[in-house]
Amino acid sequence: MSDANGTGEEKPRGLDFIRQIIKDDLDSGRVQQVVTRFPPEPNGYLHIGHAKAFSLSFSVTEEFGGICRLRYDDTNPEKEDEEFVRVIEEDIRWMGFEWEGEPRHASSYFGQFYDWAVELVKAGKAYVDHQSPAEIIENRGTPTIPGINSPYRDRSEEENLEILEKMRSGELDEGACVLRAKIAMDHVNILMRDPSMYRIRKETHHQTGNEWCIYPMYDFAHGYEDAIEGVTHSLCSLEFENHRPLYDWFIENVSVPHRPHQYEFARLNLTHTIMSKRYLRKLVEENYVHGWDDPRMPTIRGMRRRGYPSTAIRKFIEEIGVSKVNSLVDVEFLNFHVREELNRKAQRRMAVLNPLKLTITNWPEGKIDTFTAENNPGDPDAGTREISFTGELWVEQDDYMDEAPRKWFRMAPGKEIRLKYAYYVTVNDAVRDDSGEPVELLCSYDPESRGGDTPDGRKVKGTLHWLSCHDAVDAEVRLYDHLITLEDVSKVEEGKEFLDYVNPESEIIVSNAKVEPALAAAVPEERYQFMRSGYYVADSADHVPGEKPVFNRIVGLRDSWAKIARKG
RNA sequence: UAGGACGUCGGCAAGCGGUAAGCCACCGGGUUUUGAUCCCGGCAUUCGCAGGUUCGAUUCCUGCCGUCCUAGCCA
């Protein structure tokens, strides 16, 4: 596509640092086959930030001939649920990826984790601590003040083993104690100041039921999960950089079957988009949106319902690249990729969002004319369809102005325009309501201009879309805009919270739109270009073919008139 | 006044000691029965700043500045 020099050669983009590392490891023989994993916690819906992460892990193995697994990081029974598992799998598949084998569960390794915890205790590298959470925090110190050793830090191996077994067997209450790694309370990295390994939680786990009442912490478990699965490159986001020494410490102090390595890259941030699970949940629970699949949500389900093709999302992710720079990507860049794909693939149709009656006063009574319309001017294989034309039409309200500004190509008193595929038409008069607003345009047409050209070769600047009143179909069209008005959602002003930036006009329901008869038969999730307007998708939930057409605007067309109008 | 990471065009992002790729945005122009698409052209004498090494530095070294991450019995 960017083969601008015409030689057939294109300078390839350099490998990103992750791919470079993998290539080097493969070239040097350090690893034979690259193995990655995508480890979501089953406690919510996946969003485009997750999509960036799993696209990387999956793509890298496709490119280098490795394997990528799906693993649920279900080490905390409190907020997790089986319900999310199905959704996660469906979303990943919709994005076009397939994991190796059956999905794994961190919870299925609980027995092994326990054995390794015992191994650490026996090596004098872990201990049971009875300090309260508050005491533990108190004694952890700060970035500049070293922590203080727990009074339980040096008890005997036998005692530790005995209490750990009591923790496991359920003899101890929640919060009574935790198992901690014995590293160093004065470590410069606070995460290394004797991190917790196990906490007691008497909660039913969605996979292991009541088998366990102690649950491993992320740092203790994650590297082991990778080790068990033979993961070579454990990719995660930048905020885990500080965790890497811990990841390595747990692996190095126990007899693991394999030595994985963690690499961190920058997570995705998009303008006008919140990615925090907590806030997304809030939007749903407090009814700012209609659900996790609301077309305004950045969840994969939301984007799917909005009509974004997964291939366009993938192209976008590919194009923004992978680096360690904390960046903020313009959401318009995503929209660019959506338009680019839809321009190639979406069939064109005519639809009038805000109908204004146009009557051709010199049209022969009862005559119906028929024209052949291209389904996609850029793709002859897309074929054609028949559209019919009469003297009573619907046109777009916005295409008429009583007093036209300079450079206005569209309808105005006395101005001649072309109705796409049909005829040249001139506005002669307007019927108005009590407030003076035009409710019907009275026009004359030039019979010589059939098909959109005249024998005398005269030109018109404007070509407008239209619908014939006799066969136009009523439809509901939903228009979407940024859910959050704030460009950089990390820059919430003092005294405000992000909910103050929810855009009240992010969803506009147009209930009296008119569409081509061909659109009534659209299949849910089918995408079209409404000419001169934008790209739309038949809603997956509410559109009923042949009965109730409902379309969502995916993204508008580029609008250079808006730019001209703005400049005056 | 801790440790770690990161700073290349308005936004992403290549560059790996030999004299600043690409994409988006933006600005011009052309084609067009979608003011869409498409096509052509423009858009960093400069790489956070200051020194140093070198024939030569965005690339190596030193110092400074800025941003982000870290003190859950969350992940």
PDB file of C-alpha atoms in Angstrom, chain A residues 386-555:
ATOM      1  CA  GLU A 386     -32.338  -1.224  -9.086  1.00  0.00           C
ATOM      2  CA  ILE A 387     -33.741   1.864  -7.452  1.00  0.00           C
ATOM      3  CA  SER A 388     -36.960   3.604  -8.371  1.00  0.00           C
ATOM      4  CA  PHE A 389     -37.769   7.268  -8.680  1.00  0.00           C
ATOM      5  CA  THR A 390     -41.015   9.225  -8.595  1.00  0.00           C
ATOM      6  CA  GLY A 391     -42.136  12.830  -8.314  1.00  0.00           C
ATOM      7  CA  GLU A 392     -42.364  12.596  -4.538  1.00  0.00           C
ATOM      8  CA  LEU A 393     -39.076  12.188  -2.797  1.00  0.00           C
ATOM      9  CA  TRP A 394     -37.309  12.429   0.529  1.00  0.00           C
ATOM     10  CA  VAL A 395     -34.141  14.445   0.712  1.00  0.00           C
ATOM     11  CA  GLU A 396     -31.932  15.462   3.620  1.00  0.00           C
ATOM     12  CA  GLN A 397     -33.001  18.571   5.524  1.00  0.00           C
ATOM     13  CA  ASP A 398     -29.390  19.607   5.819  1.00  0.00           C
ATOM     14  CA  ASP A 399     -29.060  19.687   2.039  1.00  0.00           C
ATOM     15  CA  TYR A 400     -31.351  22.706   1.698  1.00  0.00           C
ATOM     16  CA  MET A 401     -30.750  26.284   2.785  1.00  0.00           C
ATOM     17  CA  ASP A 402     -32.924  29.318   2.186  1.00  0.00           C
ATOM     18  CA  GLU A 403     -29.873  31.504   2.096  1.00  0.00           C
ATOM     19  CA  ALA A 404     -26.893  29.649   0.789  1.00  0.00           C
ATOM     20  CA  PRO A 405     -23.389  30.680   1.739  1.00  0.00           C
ATOM     21  CA  ARG A 406     -20.625  30.945  -0.835  1.00  0.00           C
ATOM     22  CA  LYS A 407     -19.315  27.592  -2.043  1.00  0.00           C
ATOM     23  CA  TRP A 408     -22.633  25.903  -1.205  1.00  0.00           C
ATOM     24  CA  PHE A 409     -23.151  23.170  -3.788  1.00  0.00           C
ATOM     25  CA  ARG A 410     -26.449  21.875  -2.508  1.00  0.00           C
ATOM     26  CA  MET A 411     -30.091  22.976  -2.688  1.00  0.00           C
ATOM     27  CA  ALA A 412     -31.152  26.588  -2.379  1.00  0.00           C
ATOM     28  CA  PRO A 413     -33.834  28.657  -4.097  1.00  0.00           C
ATOM     29  CA  GLY A 414     -33.250  28.723  -7.847  1.00  0.00           C
ATOM     30  CA  LYS A 415     -30.259  26.402  -7.633  1.00  0.00           C
ATOM     31  CA  GLU A 416     -29.930  23.348  -9.850  1.00  0.00           C
ATOM     32  CA  ILE A 417     -28.496  20.173  -8.413  1.00  0.00           C
ATOM     33  CA  ARG A 418     -28.286  16.537  -9.431  1.00  0.00           C
ATOM     34  CA  LEU A 419     -30.140  13.772  -7.678  1.00  0.00           C
ATOM     35  CA  LYS A 420     -27.694  10.892  -7.749  1.00  0.00           C
ATOM     36  CA  TYR A 421     -28.275   8.513 -10.680  1.00  0.00           C
ATOM     37  CA  ALA A 422     -31.512  10.339 -11.613  1.00  0.00           C
ATOM     38  CA  TYR A 423     -32.149  13.888 -12.806  1.00  0.00           C
ATOM     39  CA  TYR A 424     -31.183  17.522 -12.527  1.00  0.00           C
ATOM     40  CA  VAL A 425     -33.630  19.332 -10.292  1.00  0.00           C
ATOM     41  CA  THR A 426     -34.135  23.005  -9.475  1.00  0.00           C
ATOM     42  CA  VAL A 427     -35.785  24.293  -6.319  1.00  0.00           C
ATOM     43  CA  ASN A 428     -38.504  26.813  -7.156  1.00  0.00           C
ATOM     44  CA  ASP A 429     -40.408  27.271  -3.936  1.00  0.00           C
ATOM     45  CA  ALA A 430     -40.905  25.908  -0.469  1.00  0.00           C
ATOM     46  CA  VAL A 431     -44.010  25.119   1.542  1.00  0.00           C
ATOM     47  CA  ARG A 432     -43.515  26.306   5.105  1.00  0.00           C
ATOM     48  CA  ASP A 433     -44.967  25.589   8.520  1.00  0.00           C
ATOM     49  CA  ASP A 434     -46.195  28.242  10.950  1.00  0.00           C
ATOM     50  CA  SER A 435     -42.692  29.039  12.117  1.00  0.00           C
ATOM     51  CA  GLY A 436     -41.492  29.537   8.585  1.00  0.00           C
ATOM     52  CA  GLU A 437     -39.471  26.360   8.393  1.00  0.00           C
ATOM     53  CA  PRO A 438     -39.606  24.633   5.004  1.00  0.00           C
ATOM     54  CA  VAL A 439     -41.573  21.402   5.112  1.00  0.00           C
ATOM     55  CA  GLU A 440     -41.713  20.703   1.401  1.00  0.00           C
ATOM     56  CA  LEU A 441     -39.593  21.781  -1.546  1.00  0.00           C
ATOM     57  CA  LEU A 442     -41.342  22.399  -4.840  1.00  0.00           C
ATOM     58  CA  CYS A 443     -39.014  21.667  -7.696  1.00  0.00           C
ATOM     59  CA  SER A 444     -38.880  21.177 -11.426  1.00  0.00           C
ATOM     60  CA  TYR A 445     -36.791  18.566 -13.143  1.00  0.00           C
ATOM     61  CA  ASP A 446     -35.125  18.472 -16.533  1.00  0.00           C
ATOM     62  CA  PRO A 447     -36.352  15.368 -18.420  1.00  0.00           C
ATOM     63  CA  GLU A 448     -33.280  15.670 -20.655  1.00  0.00           C
ATOM     64  CA  SER A 449     -30.998  15.012 -17.697  1.00  0.00           C
ATOM     65  CA  ARG A 450     -32.086  11.426 -17.136  1.00  0.00           C
ATOM     66  CA  GLY A 451     -29.227   9.411 -15.706  1.00  0.00           C
ATOM     67  CA  GLY A 452     -27.551  12.533 -14.412  1.00  0.00           C
ATOM     68  CA  ASP A 453     -26.132  14.223 -17.510  1.00  0.00           C
ATOM     69  CA  THR A 454     -27.567  16.695 -19.954  1.00  0.00           C
ATOM     70  CA  PRO A 455     -27.147  16.819 -23.730  1.00  0.00           C
ATOM     71  CA  ASP A 456     -25.924  20.399 -23.483  1.00  0.00           C
ATOM     72  CA  GLY A 457     -23.215  19.283 -21.108  1.00  0.00           C
ATOM     73  CA  ARG A 458     -24.007  21.781 -18.381  1.00  0.00           C
ATOM     74  CA  LYS A 459     -22.532  20.957 -15.019  1.00  0.00           C
ATOM     75  CA  VAL A 460     -23.830  21.104 -11.484  1.00  0.00           C
ATOM     76  CA  LYS A 461     -21.572  21.057  -8.433  1.00  0.00           C
ATOM     77  CA  GLY A 462     -23.863  19.187  -6.091  1.00  0.00           C
ATOM     78  CA  THR A 463     -25.033  15.591  -6.293  1.00  0.00           C
ATOM     79  CA  LEU A 464     -27.439  14.586  -3.567  1.00  0.00           C
ATOM     80  CA  HIS A 465     -28.911  11.353  -2.304  1.00  0.00           C
ATOM     81  CA  TRP A 466     -32.652  10.809  -2.183  1.00  0.00           C
ATOM     82  CA  LEU A 467     -35.363   8.238  -1.605  1.00  0.00           C
ATOM     83  CA  SER A 468     -38.679   7.848  -3.359  1.00  0.00           C
ATOM     84  CA  CYS A 469     -41.598   8.242  -0.969  1.00  0.00           C
ATOM     85  CA  HIS A 470     -43.440   5.323  -2.483  1.00  0.00           C
ATOM     86  CA  ASP A 471     -40.919   2.694  -1.466  1.00  0.00           C
ATOM     87  CA  ALA A 472     -38.743   4.252   1.250  1.00  0.00           C
ATOM     88  CA  VAL A 473     -38.720   2.242   4.465  1.00  0.00           C
ATOM     89  CA  ASP A 474     -38.887   3.708   7.977  1.00  0.00           C
ATOM     90  CA  ALA A 475     -35.879   2.977  10.110  1.00  0.00           C
ATOM     91  CA  GLU A 476     -34.246   3.838  13.401  1.00  0.00           C
ATOM     92  CA  VAL A 477     -30.706   5.108  13.182  1.00  0.00           C
ATOM     93  CA  ARG A 478     -28.444   5.547  16.174  1.00  0.00           C
ATOM     94  CA  LEU A 479     -25.681   8.101  15.980  1.00  0.00           C
ATOM     95  CA  TYR A 480     -22.666   7.819  18.232  1.00  0.00           C
ATOM     96  CA  ASP A 481     -20.018  10.201  19.396  1.00  0.00           C
ATOM     97  CA  HIS A 482     -17.244  10.137  22.017  1.00  0.00           C
ATOM     98  CA  LEU A 483     -18.575   8.797  25.308  1.00  0.00           C
ATOM     99  CA  ILE A 484     -16.074  10.931  27.211  1.00  0.00           C
ATOM    100  CA  THR A 485     -15.575  14.548  26.246  1.00  0.00           C
ATOM    101  CA  LEU A 486     -12.145  14.692  27.869  1.00  0.00           C
ATOM    102  CA  GLU A 487      -9.389  14.026  25.367  1.00  0.00           C
ATOM    103  CA  ASP A 488      -6.860  12.653  27.837  1.00  0.00           C
ATOM    104  CA  VAL A 489      -8.825  10.783  30.485  1.00  0.00           C
ATOM    105  CA  SER A 490      -5.834  10.749  32.820  1.00  0.00           C
ATOM    106  CA  LYS A 491      -6.143  14.533  33.096  1.00  0.00           C
ATOM    107  CA  VAL A 492      -9.288  14.863  35.177  1.00  0.00           C
ATOM    108  CA  GLU A 493      -9.416  18.385  36.615  1.00  0.00           C
ATOM    109  CA  GLU A 494      -9.239  19.100  40.352  1.00  0.00           C
ATOM    110  CA  GLY A 495     -12.584  18.643  42.031  1.00  0.00           C
ATOM    111  CA  LYS A 496     -14.045  16.648  39.167  1.00  0.00           C
ATOM    112  CA  GLU A 497     -14.346  12.986  38.452  1.00  0.00           C
ATOM    113  CA  PHE A 498     -14.407  11.274  35.128  1.00  0.00           C
ATOM    114  CA  LEU A 499     -18.197  10.810  35.204  1.00  0.00           C
ATOM    115  CA  ASP A 500     -18.459  14.594  34.890  1.00  0.00           C
ATOM    116  CA  TYR A 501     -17.088  14.214  31.396  1.00  0.00           C
ATOM    117  CA  VAL A 502     -19.636  11.742  30.088  1.00  0.00           C
ATOM    118  CA  ASN A 503     -21.014  13.167  26.853  1.00  0.00           C
ATOM    119  CA  PRO A 504     -24.825  13.473  27.119  1.00  0.00           C
ATOM    120  CA  GLU A 505     -25.025  13.514  23.321  1.00  0.00           C
ATOM    121  CA  SER A 506     -22.873  10.459  22.792  1.00  0.00           C
ATOM    122  CA  GLU A 507     -25.956   8.600  21.594  1.00  0.00           C
ATOM    123  CA  ILE A 508     -28.604  10.245  19.452  1.00  0.00           C
ATOM    124  CA  ILE A 509     -31.534   8.153  18.344  1.00  0.00           C
ATOM    125  CA  VAL A 510     -33.036   9.143  15.025  1.00  0.00           C
ATOM    126  CA  SER A 511     -36.361   7.366  14.956  1.00  0.00           C
ATOM    127  CA  ASN A 512     -37.866   8.732  11.757  1.00  0.00           C
ATOM    128  CA  ALA A 513     -35.160   7.990   9.235  1.00  0.00           C
ATOM    129  CA  LYS A 514     -35.915   6.622   5.769  1.00  0.00           C
ATOM    130  CA  VAL A 515     -33.859   3.988   4.020  1.00  0.00           C
ATOM    131  CA  GLU A 516     -33.767   2.185   0.691  1.00  0.00           C
ATOM    132  CA  PRO A 517     -36.060  -0.833   0.514  1.00  0.00           C
ATOM    133  CA  ALA A 518     -32.986  -3.017   0.038  1.00  0.00           C
ATOM    134  CA  LEU A 519     -31.831  -2.107   3.551  1.00  0.00           C
ATOM    135  CA  ALA A 520     -34.890  -3.526   5.246  1.00  0.00           C
ATOM    136  CA  ALA A 521     -33.595  -6.993   4.424  1.00  0.00           C
ATOM    137  CA  ALA A 522     -30.149  -6.342   5.881  1.00  0.00           C
ATOM    138  CA  VAL A 523     -28.785  -9.090   8.092  1.00  0.00           C
ATOM    139  CA  PRO A 524     -27.719  -8.113  11.633  1.00  0.00           C
ATOM    140  CA  GLU A 525     -24.055  -7.054  11.737  1.00  0.00           C
ATOM    141  CA  GLU A 526     -24.046  -6.309   8.001  1.00  0.00           C
ATOM    142  CA  ARG A 527     -22.274  -3.043   7.235  1.00  0.00           C
ATOM    143  CA  TYR A 528     -23.115  -0.426   4.633  1.00  0.00           C
ATOM    144  CA  GLN A 529     -22.094   2.987   3.539  1.00  0.00           C
ATOM    145  CA  PHE A 530     -25.023   5.383   3.586  1.00  0.00           C
ATOM    146  CA  MET A 531     -23.902   7.609   0.750  1.00  0.00           C
ATOM    147  CA  ARG A 532     -22.643  11.055   1.715  1.00  0.00           C
ATOM    148  CA  SER A 533     -23.159  10.174   5.371  1.00  0.00           C
ATOM    149  CA  GLY A 534     -21.070   7.430   6.870  1.00  0.00           C
ATOM    150  CA  TYR A 535     -20.770   3.744   7.580  1.00  0.00           C
ATOM    151  CA  TYR A 536     -23.586   1.970   9.366  1.00  0.00           C
ATOM    152  CA  VAL A 537     -24.241  -1.499  10.694  1.00  0.00           C
ATOM    153  CA  ALA A 538     -27.515  -3.328  11.199  1.00  0.00           C
ATOM    154  CA  ASP A 539     -27.734  -3.621  14.977  1.00  0.00           C
ATOM    155  CA  SER A 540     -27.008  -7.110  16.225  1.00  0.00           C
ATOM    156  CA  ALA A 541     -29.670  -7.022  18.905  1.00  0.00           C
ATOM    157  CA  ASP A 542     -32.498  -4.791  17.727  1.00  0.00           C
ATOM    158  CA  HIS A 543     -32.504  -4.949  13.955  1.00  0.00           C
ATOM    159  CA  VAL A 544     -35.179  -7.319  12.676  1.00  0.00           C
ATOM    160  CA  PRO A 545     -34.859  -7.976   8.938  1.00  0.00           C
ATOM    161  CA  GLY A 546     -38.022  -7.153   7.062  1.00  0.00           C
ATOM    162  CA  GLU A 547     -39.693  -5.734  10.147  1.00  0.00           C
ATOM    163  CA  LYS A 548     -37.773  -3.178  12.103  1.00  0.00           C
ATOM    164  CA  PRO A 549     -34.610  -1.791  10.567  1.00  0.00           C
ATOM    165  CA  VAL A 550     -32.187  -0.445  13.179  1.00  0.00           C
ATOM    166  CA  PHE A 551     -28.770   0.854  12.194  1.00  0.00           C
ATOM    167  CA  ASN A 552     -25.805   2.104  14.213  1.00  0.00           C
ATOM    168  CA  ARG A 553     -23.471   4.676  12.797  1.00  0.00           C
ATOM    169  CA  ILE A 554     -20.015   3.167  12.918  1.00  0.00           C
ATOM    170  CA  VAL A 555     -18.187   6.285  11.798  1.00  0.00           C
TER     171      VAL A 555
END
